[in-house]
PDB file of C-alpha atoms in Angstrom:
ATOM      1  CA  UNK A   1     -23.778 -19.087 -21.371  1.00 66.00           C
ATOM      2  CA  UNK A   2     -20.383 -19.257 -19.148  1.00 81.00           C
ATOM      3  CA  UNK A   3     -20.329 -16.973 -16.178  1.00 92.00           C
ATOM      4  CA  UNK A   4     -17.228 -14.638 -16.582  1.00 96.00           C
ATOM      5  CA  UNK A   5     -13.988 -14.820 -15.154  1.00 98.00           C
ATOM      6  CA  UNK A   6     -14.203 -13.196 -12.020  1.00 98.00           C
ATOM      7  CA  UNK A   7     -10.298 -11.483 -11.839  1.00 98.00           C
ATOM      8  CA  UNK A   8      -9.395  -9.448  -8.637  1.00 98.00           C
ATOM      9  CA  UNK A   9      -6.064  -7.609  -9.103  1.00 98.00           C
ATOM     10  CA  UNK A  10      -4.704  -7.137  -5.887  1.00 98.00           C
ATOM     11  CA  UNK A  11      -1.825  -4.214  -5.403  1.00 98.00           C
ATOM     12  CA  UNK A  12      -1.018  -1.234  -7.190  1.00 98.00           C
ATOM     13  CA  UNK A  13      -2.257   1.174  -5.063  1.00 97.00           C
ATOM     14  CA  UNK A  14      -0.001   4.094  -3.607  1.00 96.00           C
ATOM     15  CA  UNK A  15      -0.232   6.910  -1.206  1.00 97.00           C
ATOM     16  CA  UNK A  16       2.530  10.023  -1.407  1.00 96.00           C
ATOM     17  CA  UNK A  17       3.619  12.560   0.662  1.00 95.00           C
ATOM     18  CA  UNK A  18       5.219  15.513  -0.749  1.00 96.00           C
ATOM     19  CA  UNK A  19       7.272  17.881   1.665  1.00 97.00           C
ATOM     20  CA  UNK A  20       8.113  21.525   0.189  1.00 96.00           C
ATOM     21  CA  UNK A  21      10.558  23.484   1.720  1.00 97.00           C
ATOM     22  CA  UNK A  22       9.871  27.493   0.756  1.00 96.00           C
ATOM     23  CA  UNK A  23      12.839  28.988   2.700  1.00 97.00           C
ATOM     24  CA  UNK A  24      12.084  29.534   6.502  1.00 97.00           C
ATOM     25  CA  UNK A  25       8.604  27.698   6.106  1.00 97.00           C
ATOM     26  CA  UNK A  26       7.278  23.994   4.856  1.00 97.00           C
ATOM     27  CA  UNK A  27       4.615  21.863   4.348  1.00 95.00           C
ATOM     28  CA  UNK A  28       3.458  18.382   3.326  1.00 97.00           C
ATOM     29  CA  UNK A  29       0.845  17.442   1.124  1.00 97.00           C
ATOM     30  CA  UNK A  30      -1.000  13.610   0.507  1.00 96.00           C
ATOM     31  CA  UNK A  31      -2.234  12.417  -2.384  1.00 97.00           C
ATOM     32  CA  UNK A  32      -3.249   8.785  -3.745  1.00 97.00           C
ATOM     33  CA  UNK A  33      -3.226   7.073  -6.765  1.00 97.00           C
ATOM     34  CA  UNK A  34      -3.728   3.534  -8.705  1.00 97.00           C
ATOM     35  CA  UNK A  35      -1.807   2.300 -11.652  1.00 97.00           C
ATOM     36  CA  UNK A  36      -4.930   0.152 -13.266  1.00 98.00           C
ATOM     37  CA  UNK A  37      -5.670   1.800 -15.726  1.00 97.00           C
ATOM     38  CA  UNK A  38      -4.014   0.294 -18.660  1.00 98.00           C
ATOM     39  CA  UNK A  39      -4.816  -3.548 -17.444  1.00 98.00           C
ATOM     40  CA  UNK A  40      -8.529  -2.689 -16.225  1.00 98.00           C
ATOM     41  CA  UNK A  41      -9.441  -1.400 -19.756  1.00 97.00           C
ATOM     42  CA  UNK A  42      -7.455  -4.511 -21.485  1.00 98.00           C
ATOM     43  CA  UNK A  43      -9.892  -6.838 -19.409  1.00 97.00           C
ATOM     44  CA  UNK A  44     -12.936  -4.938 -19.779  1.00 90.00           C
ATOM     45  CA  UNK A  45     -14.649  -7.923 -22.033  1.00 95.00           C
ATOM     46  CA  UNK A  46     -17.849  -9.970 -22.202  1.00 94.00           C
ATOM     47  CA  UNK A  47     -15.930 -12.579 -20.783  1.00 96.00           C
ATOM     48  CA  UNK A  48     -13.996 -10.998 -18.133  1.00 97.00           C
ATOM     49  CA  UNK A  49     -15.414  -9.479 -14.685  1.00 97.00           C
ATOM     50  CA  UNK A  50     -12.375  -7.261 -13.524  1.00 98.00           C
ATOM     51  CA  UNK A  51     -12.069  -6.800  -9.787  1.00 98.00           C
ATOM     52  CA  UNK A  52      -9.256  -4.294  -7.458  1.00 98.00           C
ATOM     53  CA  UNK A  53      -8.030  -4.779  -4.000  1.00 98.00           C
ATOM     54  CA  UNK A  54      -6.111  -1.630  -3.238  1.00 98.00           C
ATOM     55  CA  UNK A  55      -2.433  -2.816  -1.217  1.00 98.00           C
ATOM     56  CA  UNK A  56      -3.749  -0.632   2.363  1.00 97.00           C
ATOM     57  CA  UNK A  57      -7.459  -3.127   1.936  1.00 97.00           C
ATOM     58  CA  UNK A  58      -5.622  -5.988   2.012  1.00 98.00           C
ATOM     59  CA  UNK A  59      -5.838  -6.896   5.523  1.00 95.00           C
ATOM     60  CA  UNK A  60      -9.903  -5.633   6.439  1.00 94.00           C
ATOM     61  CA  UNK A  61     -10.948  -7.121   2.557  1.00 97.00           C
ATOM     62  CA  UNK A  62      -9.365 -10.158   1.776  1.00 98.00           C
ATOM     63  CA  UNK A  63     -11.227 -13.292   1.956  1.00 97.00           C
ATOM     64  CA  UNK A  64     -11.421 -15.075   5.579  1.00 95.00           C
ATOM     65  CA  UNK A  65     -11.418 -18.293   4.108  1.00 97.00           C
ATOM     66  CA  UNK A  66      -9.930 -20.901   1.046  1.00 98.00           C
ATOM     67  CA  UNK A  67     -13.790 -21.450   0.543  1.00 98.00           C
ATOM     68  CA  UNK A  68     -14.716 -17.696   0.197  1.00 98.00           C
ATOM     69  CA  UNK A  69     -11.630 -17.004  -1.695  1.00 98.00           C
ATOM     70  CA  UNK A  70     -13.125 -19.753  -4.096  1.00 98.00           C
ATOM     71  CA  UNK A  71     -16.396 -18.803  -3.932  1.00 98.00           C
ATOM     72  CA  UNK A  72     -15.869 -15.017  -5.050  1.00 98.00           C
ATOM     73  CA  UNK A  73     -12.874 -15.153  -7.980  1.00 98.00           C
ATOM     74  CA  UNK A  74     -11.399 -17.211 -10.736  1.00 98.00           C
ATOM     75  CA  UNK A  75      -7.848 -15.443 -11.237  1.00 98.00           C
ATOM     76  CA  UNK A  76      -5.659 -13.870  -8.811  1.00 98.00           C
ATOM     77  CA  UNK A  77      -3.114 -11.430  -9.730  1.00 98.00           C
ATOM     78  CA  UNK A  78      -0.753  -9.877  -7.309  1.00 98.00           C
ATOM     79  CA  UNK A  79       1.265  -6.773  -8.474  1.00 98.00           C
ATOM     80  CA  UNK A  80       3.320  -4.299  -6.708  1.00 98.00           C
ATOM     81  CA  UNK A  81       1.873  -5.592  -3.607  1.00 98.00           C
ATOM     82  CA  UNK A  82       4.619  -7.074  -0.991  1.00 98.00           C
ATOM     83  CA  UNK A  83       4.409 -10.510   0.956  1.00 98.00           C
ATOM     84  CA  UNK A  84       4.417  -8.632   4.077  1.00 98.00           C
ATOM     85  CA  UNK A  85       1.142  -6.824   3.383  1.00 98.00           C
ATOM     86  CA  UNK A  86      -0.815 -10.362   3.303  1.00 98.00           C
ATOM     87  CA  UNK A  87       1.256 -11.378   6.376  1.00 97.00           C
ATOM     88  CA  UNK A  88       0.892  -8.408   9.106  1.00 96.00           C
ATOM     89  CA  UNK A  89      -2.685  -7.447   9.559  1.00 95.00           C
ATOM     90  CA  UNK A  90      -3.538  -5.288  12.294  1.00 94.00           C
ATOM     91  CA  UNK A  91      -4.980  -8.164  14.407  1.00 95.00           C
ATOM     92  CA  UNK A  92      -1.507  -9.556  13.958  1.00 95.00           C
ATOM     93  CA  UNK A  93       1.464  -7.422  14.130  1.00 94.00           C
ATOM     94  CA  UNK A  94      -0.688  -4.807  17.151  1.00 94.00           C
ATOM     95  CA  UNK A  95      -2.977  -7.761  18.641  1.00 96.00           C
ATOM     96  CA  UNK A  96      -0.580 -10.701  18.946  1.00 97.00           C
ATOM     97  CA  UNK A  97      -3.290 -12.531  17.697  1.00 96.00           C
ATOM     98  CA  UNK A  98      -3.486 -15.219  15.310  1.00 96.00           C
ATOM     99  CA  UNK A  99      -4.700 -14.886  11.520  1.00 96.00           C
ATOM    100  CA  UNK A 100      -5.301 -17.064   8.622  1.00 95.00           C
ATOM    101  CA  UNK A 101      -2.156 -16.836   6.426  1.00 97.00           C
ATOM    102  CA  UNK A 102      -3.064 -15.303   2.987  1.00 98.00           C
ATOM    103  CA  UNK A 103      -0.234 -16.564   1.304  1.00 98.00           C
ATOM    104  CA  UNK A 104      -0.862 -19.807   2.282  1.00 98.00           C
ATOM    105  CA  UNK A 105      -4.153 -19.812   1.364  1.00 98.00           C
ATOM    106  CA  UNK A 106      -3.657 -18.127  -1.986  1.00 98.00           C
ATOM    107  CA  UNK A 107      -1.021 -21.584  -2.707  1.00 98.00           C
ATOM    108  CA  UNK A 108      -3.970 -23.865  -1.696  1.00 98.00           C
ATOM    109  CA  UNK A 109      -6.070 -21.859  -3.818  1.00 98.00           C
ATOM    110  CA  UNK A 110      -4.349 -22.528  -6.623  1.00 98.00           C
ATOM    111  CA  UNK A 111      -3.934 -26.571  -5.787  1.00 98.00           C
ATOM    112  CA  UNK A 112      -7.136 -26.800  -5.521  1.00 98.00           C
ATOM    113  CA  UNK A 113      -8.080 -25.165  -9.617  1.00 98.00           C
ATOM    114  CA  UNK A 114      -7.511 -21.696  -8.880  1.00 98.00           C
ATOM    115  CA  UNK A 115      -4.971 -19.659 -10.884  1.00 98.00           C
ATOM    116  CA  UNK A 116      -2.532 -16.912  -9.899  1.00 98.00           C
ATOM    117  CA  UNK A 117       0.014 -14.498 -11.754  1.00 98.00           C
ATOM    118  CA  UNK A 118       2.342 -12.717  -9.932  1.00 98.00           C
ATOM    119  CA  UNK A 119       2.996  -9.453 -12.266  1.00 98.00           C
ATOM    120  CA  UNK A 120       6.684  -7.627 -11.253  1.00 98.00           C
ATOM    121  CA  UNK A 121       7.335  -4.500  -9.743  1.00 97.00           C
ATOM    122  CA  UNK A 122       9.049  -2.481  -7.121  1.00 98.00           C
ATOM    123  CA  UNK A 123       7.326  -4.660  -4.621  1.00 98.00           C
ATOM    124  CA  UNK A 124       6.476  -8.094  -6.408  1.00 98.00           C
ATOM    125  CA  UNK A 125       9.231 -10.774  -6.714  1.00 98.00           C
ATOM    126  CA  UNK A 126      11.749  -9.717  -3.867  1.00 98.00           C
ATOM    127  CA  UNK A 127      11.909  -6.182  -5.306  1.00 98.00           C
ATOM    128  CA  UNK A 128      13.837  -2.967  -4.373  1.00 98.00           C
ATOM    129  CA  UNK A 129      15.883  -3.935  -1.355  1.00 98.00           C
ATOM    130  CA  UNK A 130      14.460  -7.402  -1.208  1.00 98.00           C
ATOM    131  CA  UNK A 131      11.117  -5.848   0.399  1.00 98.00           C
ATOM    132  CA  UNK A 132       9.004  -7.560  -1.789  1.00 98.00           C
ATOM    133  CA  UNK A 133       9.893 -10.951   0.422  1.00 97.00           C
ATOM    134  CA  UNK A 134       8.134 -13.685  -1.826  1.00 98.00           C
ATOM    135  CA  UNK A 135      11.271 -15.892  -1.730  1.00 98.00           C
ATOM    136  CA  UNK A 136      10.687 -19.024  -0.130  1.00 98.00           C
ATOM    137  CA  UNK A 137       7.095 -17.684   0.091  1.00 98.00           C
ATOM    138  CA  UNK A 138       3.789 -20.445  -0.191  1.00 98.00           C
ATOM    139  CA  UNK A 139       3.159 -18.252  -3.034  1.00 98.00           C
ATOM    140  CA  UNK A 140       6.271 -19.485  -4.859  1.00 98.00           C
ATOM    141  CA  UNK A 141       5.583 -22.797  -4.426  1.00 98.00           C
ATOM    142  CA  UNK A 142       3.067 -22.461  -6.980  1.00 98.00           C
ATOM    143  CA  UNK A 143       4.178 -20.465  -9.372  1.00 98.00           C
ATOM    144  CA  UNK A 144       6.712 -21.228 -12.604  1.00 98.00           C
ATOM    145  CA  UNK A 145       9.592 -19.637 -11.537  1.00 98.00           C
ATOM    146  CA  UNK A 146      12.235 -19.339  -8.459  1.00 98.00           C
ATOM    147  CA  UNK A 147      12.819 -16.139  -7.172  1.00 98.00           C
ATOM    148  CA  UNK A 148      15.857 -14.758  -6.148  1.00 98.00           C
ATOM    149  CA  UNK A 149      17.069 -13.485  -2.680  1.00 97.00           C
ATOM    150  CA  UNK A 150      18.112 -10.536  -2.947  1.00 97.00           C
ATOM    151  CA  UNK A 151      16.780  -7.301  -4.714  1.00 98.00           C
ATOM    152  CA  UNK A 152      15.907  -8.354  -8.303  1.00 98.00           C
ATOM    153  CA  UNK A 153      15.326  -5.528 -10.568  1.00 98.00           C
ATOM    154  CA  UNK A 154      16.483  -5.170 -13.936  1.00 98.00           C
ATOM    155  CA  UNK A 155      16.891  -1.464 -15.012  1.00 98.00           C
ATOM    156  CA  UNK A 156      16.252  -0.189 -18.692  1.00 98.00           C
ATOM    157  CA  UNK A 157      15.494   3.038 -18.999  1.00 97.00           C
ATOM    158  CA  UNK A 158      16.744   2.418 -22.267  1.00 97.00           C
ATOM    159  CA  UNK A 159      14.258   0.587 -22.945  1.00 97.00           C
ATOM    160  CA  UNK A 160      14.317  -3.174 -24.277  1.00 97.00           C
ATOM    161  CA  UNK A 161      12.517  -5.286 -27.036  1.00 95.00           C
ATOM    162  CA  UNK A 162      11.372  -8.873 -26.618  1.00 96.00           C
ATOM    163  CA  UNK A 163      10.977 -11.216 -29.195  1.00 92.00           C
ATOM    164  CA  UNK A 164       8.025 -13.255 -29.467  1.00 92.00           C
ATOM    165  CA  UNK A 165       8.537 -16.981 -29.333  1.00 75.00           C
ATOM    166  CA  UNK A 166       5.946 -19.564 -29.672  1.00 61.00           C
ATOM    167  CA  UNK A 167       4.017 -18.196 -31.807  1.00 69.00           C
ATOM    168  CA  UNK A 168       0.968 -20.956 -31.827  1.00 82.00           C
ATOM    169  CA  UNK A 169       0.918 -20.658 -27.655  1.00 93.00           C
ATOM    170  CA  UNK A 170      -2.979 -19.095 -27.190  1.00 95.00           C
ATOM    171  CA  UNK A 171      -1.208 -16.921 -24.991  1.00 96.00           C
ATOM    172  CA  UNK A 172       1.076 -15.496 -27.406  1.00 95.00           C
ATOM    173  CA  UNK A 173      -1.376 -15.871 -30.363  1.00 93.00           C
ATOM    174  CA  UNK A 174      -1.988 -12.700 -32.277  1.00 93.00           C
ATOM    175  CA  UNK A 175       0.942 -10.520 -30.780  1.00 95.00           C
ATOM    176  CA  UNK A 176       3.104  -9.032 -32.591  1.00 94.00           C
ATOM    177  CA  UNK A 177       6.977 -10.471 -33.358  1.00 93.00           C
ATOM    178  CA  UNK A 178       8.534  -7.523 -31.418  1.00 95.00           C
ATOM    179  CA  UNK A 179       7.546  -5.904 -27.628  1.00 96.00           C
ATOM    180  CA  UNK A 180       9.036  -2.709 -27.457  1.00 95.00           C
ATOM    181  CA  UNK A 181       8.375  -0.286 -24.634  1.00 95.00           C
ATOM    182  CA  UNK A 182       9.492  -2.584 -21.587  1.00 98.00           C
ATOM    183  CA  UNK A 183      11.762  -0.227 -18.796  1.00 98.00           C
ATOM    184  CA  UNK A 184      12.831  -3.141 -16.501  1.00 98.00           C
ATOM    185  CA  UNK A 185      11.486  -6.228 -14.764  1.00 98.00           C
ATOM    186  CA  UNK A 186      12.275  -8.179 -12.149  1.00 98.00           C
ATOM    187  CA  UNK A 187      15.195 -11.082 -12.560  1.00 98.00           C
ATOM    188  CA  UNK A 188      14.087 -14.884 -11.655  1.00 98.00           C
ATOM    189  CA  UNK A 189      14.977 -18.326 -12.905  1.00 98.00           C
ATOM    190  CA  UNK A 190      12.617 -20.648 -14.705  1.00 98.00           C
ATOM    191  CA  UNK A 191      11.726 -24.091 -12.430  1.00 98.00           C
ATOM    192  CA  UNK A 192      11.631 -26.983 -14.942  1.00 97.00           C
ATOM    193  CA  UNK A 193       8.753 -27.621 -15.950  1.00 96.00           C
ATOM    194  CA  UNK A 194       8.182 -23.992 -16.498  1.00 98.00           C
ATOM    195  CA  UNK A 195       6.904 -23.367 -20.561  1.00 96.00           C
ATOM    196  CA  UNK A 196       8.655 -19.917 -20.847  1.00 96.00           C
ATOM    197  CA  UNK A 197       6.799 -17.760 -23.737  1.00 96.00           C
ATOM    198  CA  UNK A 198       9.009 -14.679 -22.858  1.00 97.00           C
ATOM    199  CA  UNK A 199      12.525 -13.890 -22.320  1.00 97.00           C
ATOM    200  CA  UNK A 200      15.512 -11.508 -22.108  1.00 97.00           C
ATOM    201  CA  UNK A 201      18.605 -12.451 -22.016  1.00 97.00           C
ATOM    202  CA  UNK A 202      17.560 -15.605 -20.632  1.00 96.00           C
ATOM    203  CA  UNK A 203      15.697 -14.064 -17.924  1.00 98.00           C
ATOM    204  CA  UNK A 204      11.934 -15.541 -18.304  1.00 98.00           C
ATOM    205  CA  UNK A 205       9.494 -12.669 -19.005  1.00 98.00           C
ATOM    206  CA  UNK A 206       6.463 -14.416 -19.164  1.00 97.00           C
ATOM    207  CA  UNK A 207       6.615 -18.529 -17.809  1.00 98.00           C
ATOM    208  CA  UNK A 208       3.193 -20.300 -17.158  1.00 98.00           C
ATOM    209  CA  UNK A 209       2.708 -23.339 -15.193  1.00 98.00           C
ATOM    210  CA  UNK A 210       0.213 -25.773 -13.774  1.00 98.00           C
ATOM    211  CA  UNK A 211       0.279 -26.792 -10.083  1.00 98.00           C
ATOM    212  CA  UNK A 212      -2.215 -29.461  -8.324  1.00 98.00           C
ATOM    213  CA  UNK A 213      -5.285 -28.744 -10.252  1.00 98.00           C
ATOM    214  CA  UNK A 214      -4.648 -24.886 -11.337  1.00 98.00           C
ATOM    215  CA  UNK A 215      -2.441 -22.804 -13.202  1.00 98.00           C
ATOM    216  CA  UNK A 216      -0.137 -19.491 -12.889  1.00 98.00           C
ATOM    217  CA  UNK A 217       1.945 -16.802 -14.327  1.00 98.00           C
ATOM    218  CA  UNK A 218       5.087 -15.509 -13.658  1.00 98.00           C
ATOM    219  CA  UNK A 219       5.025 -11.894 -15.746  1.00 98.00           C
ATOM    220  CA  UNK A 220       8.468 -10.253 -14.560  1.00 98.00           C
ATOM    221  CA  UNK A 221       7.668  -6.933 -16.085  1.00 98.00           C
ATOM    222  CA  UNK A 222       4.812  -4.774 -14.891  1.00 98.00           C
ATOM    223  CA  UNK A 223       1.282  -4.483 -16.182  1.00 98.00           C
ATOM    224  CA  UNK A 224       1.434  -0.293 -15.446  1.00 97.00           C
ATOM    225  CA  UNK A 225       4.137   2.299 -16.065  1.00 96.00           C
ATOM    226  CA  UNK A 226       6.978   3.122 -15.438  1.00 95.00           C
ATOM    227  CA  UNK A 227       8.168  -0.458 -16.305  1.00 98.00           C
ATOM    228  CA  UNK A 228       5.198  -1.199 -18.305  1.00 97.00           C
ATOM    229  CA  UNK A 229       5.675   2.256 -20.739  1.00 97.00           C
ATOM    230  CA  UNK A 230       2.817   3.964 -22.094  1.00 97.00           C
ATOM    231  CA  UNK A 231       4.114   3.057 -25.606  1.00 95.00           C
ATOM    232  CA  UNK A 232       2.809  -0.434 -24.801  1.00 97.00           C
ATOM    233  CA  UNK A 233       0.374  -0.175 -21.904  1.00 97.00           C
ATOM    234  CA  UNK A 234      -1.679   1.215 -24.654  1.00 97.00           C
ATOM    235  CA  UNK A 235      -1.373  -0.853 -27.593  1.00 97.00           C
ATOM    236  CA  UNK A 236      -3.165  -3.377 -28.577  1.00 97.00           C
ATOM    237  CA  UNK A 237      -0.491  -6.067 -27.942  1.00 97.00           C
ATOM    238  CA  UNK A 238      -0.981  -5.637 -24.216  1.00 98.00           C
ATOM    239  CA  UNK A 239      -4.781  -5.745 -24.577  1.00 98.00           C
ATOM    240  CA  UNK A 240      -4.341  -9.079 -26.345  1.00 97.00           C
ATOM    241  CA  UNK A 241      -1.668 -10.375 -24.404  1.00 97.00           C
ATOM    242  CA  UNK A 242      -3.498 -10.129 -20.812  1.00 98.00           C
ATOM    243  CA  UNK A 243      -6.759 -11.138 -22.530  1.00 98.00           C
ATOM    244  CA  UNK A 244      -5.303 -14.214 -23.429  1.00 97.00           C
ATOM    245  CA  UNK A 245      -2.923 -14.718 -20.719  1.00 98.00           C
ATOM    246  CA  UNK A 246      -6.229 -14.381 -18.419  1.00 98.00           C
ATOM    247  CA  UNK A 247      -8.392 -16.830 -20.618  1.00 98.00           C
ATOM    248  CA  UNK A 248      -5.558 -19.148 -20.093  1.00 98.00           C
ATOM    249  CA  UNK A 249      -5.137 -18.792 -16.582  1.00 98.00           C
ATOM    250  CA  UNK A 250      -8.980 -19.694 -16.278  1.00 98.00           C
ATOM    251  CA  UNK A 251      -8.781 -22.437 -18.769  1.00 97.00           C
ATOM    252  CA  UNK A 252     -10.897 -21.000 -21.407  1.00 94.00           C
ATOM    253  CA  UNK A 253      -8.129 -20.208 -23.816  1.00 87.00           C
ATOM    254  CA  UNK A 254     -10.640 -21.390 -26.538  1.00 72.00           C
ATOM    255  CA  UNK A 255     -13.049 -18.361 -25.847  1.00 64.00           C
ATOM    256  CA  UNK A 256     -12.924 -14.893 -26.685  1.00 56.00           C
TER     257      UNK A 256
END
């Protein structure tokens, strides 16, 4: 029997503060919150062994090393996670003191058979304001598409529907012709050799690559609301999609 595909989504992870202002008095109040939900219960298969890295455990839980990194997952996915949370640990940006650099090591991970998708959001791409700062990244390097330099998102609140093409892809296979229920994503262009599945406009959607010995995935829209509505976080077209998209990733496209 194969061992399962050991996936660690790293990223959507949140903390708020809320300030309410009653007159001559105010207070704050903290809360915290994840937006896994709809993508943990999609990979929650025989095959699949679904892992979480929330954005603030980043720099105490990541892996030290290329071969630990190796040795513990299959699939990486970054989402709604920004470049500058792999790059400033503590040790770093207080200490002065030198660290392994995660995005480096997540590009060599992927040379080396690992596989990677980089899911949009506010703080994936280059995001709102350009904070998301993968541009000229490692992390580009190895994945199908080039990012833009500048803050990338593509608003729809009115929402938008993507037709399915390539139909006999295993990552497209059983989904239906029409995705309804995307809010926005984040704009890039396709590198060359990129073998787009989904598109708006001619903005890629969904492009999947190989690089050195491993693949990735460039999924511009988000794998949680808002972007990713409920209308199709919840169907089974999602479900399907990421199962597949993950099987593929891992090069097992033939199971499940």
């Amino acid at each position: 029997m194969q061992k399962k595909i050991r996936v660690l989504l790293i990223g959507e992870s949140w903390f708020i503060r809320t300030m309410e202002v009653k007159g001559f008095d105010s207070f704050t109040a903290d809360s915290y919150g994840t937006g896994i939900e709809y993508i943990q219960k999609a990979l929650d298969t025989e095959d699949i062994q679904f892992h979480h890295m929330p954005c603030h455990m980043v720099g105490t839980d990541f892996p030290g090393s290329l071969e630990e990194l190796q040795d513990r997952y299959d699939v990486l996915i970054i989402s709604d996670v920004g470049a500058n949370t792999f790059l400033l640990p503590v040790e770093t940006f207080l200490q002065s003191k030198k660290t392994p650099n995660k995005l480096e090591m997540i590009k060599e991970f992927v040379l080396h058979g690992g596989a990677l998708c980089m899911v949009g959001g506010y703080l994936s791409f280059m995001g709102i304001e350009g904070k998301g700062k993968y541009y000229q990244s490692p992390v580009e390097e190895v994945l199908p598409v080039n990012f833009l330099c500048h803050d990338d998102r593509q608003e729809h609140p009115e929402g938008i529907d993507i037709r399915v093409k390539h139909e006999k892809h295993p990552v497209i296979s059983g989904i239906s012709p029409l995705i309804t229920g995307i809010l926005g994503y984040n704009r890039a262009t396709a590198k060359p050799e990129a073998d787009v599945l989904l598109s708006y406009e001619g903005d890629p959607i969904l492009a999947l690559g190989s690089f050195g010995q491993g693949r990735s995935a460039a999924y511009a829209t988000d794998c949680a609301p808002h972007w990713s509505s409920p209308e199709f976080s919840d169907s089974e077209d999602y479900r399907t999609l990421w199962r597949n998209l993950i099987r593929w990733l891992a090069k097992r496209e033939n199971q499940g």
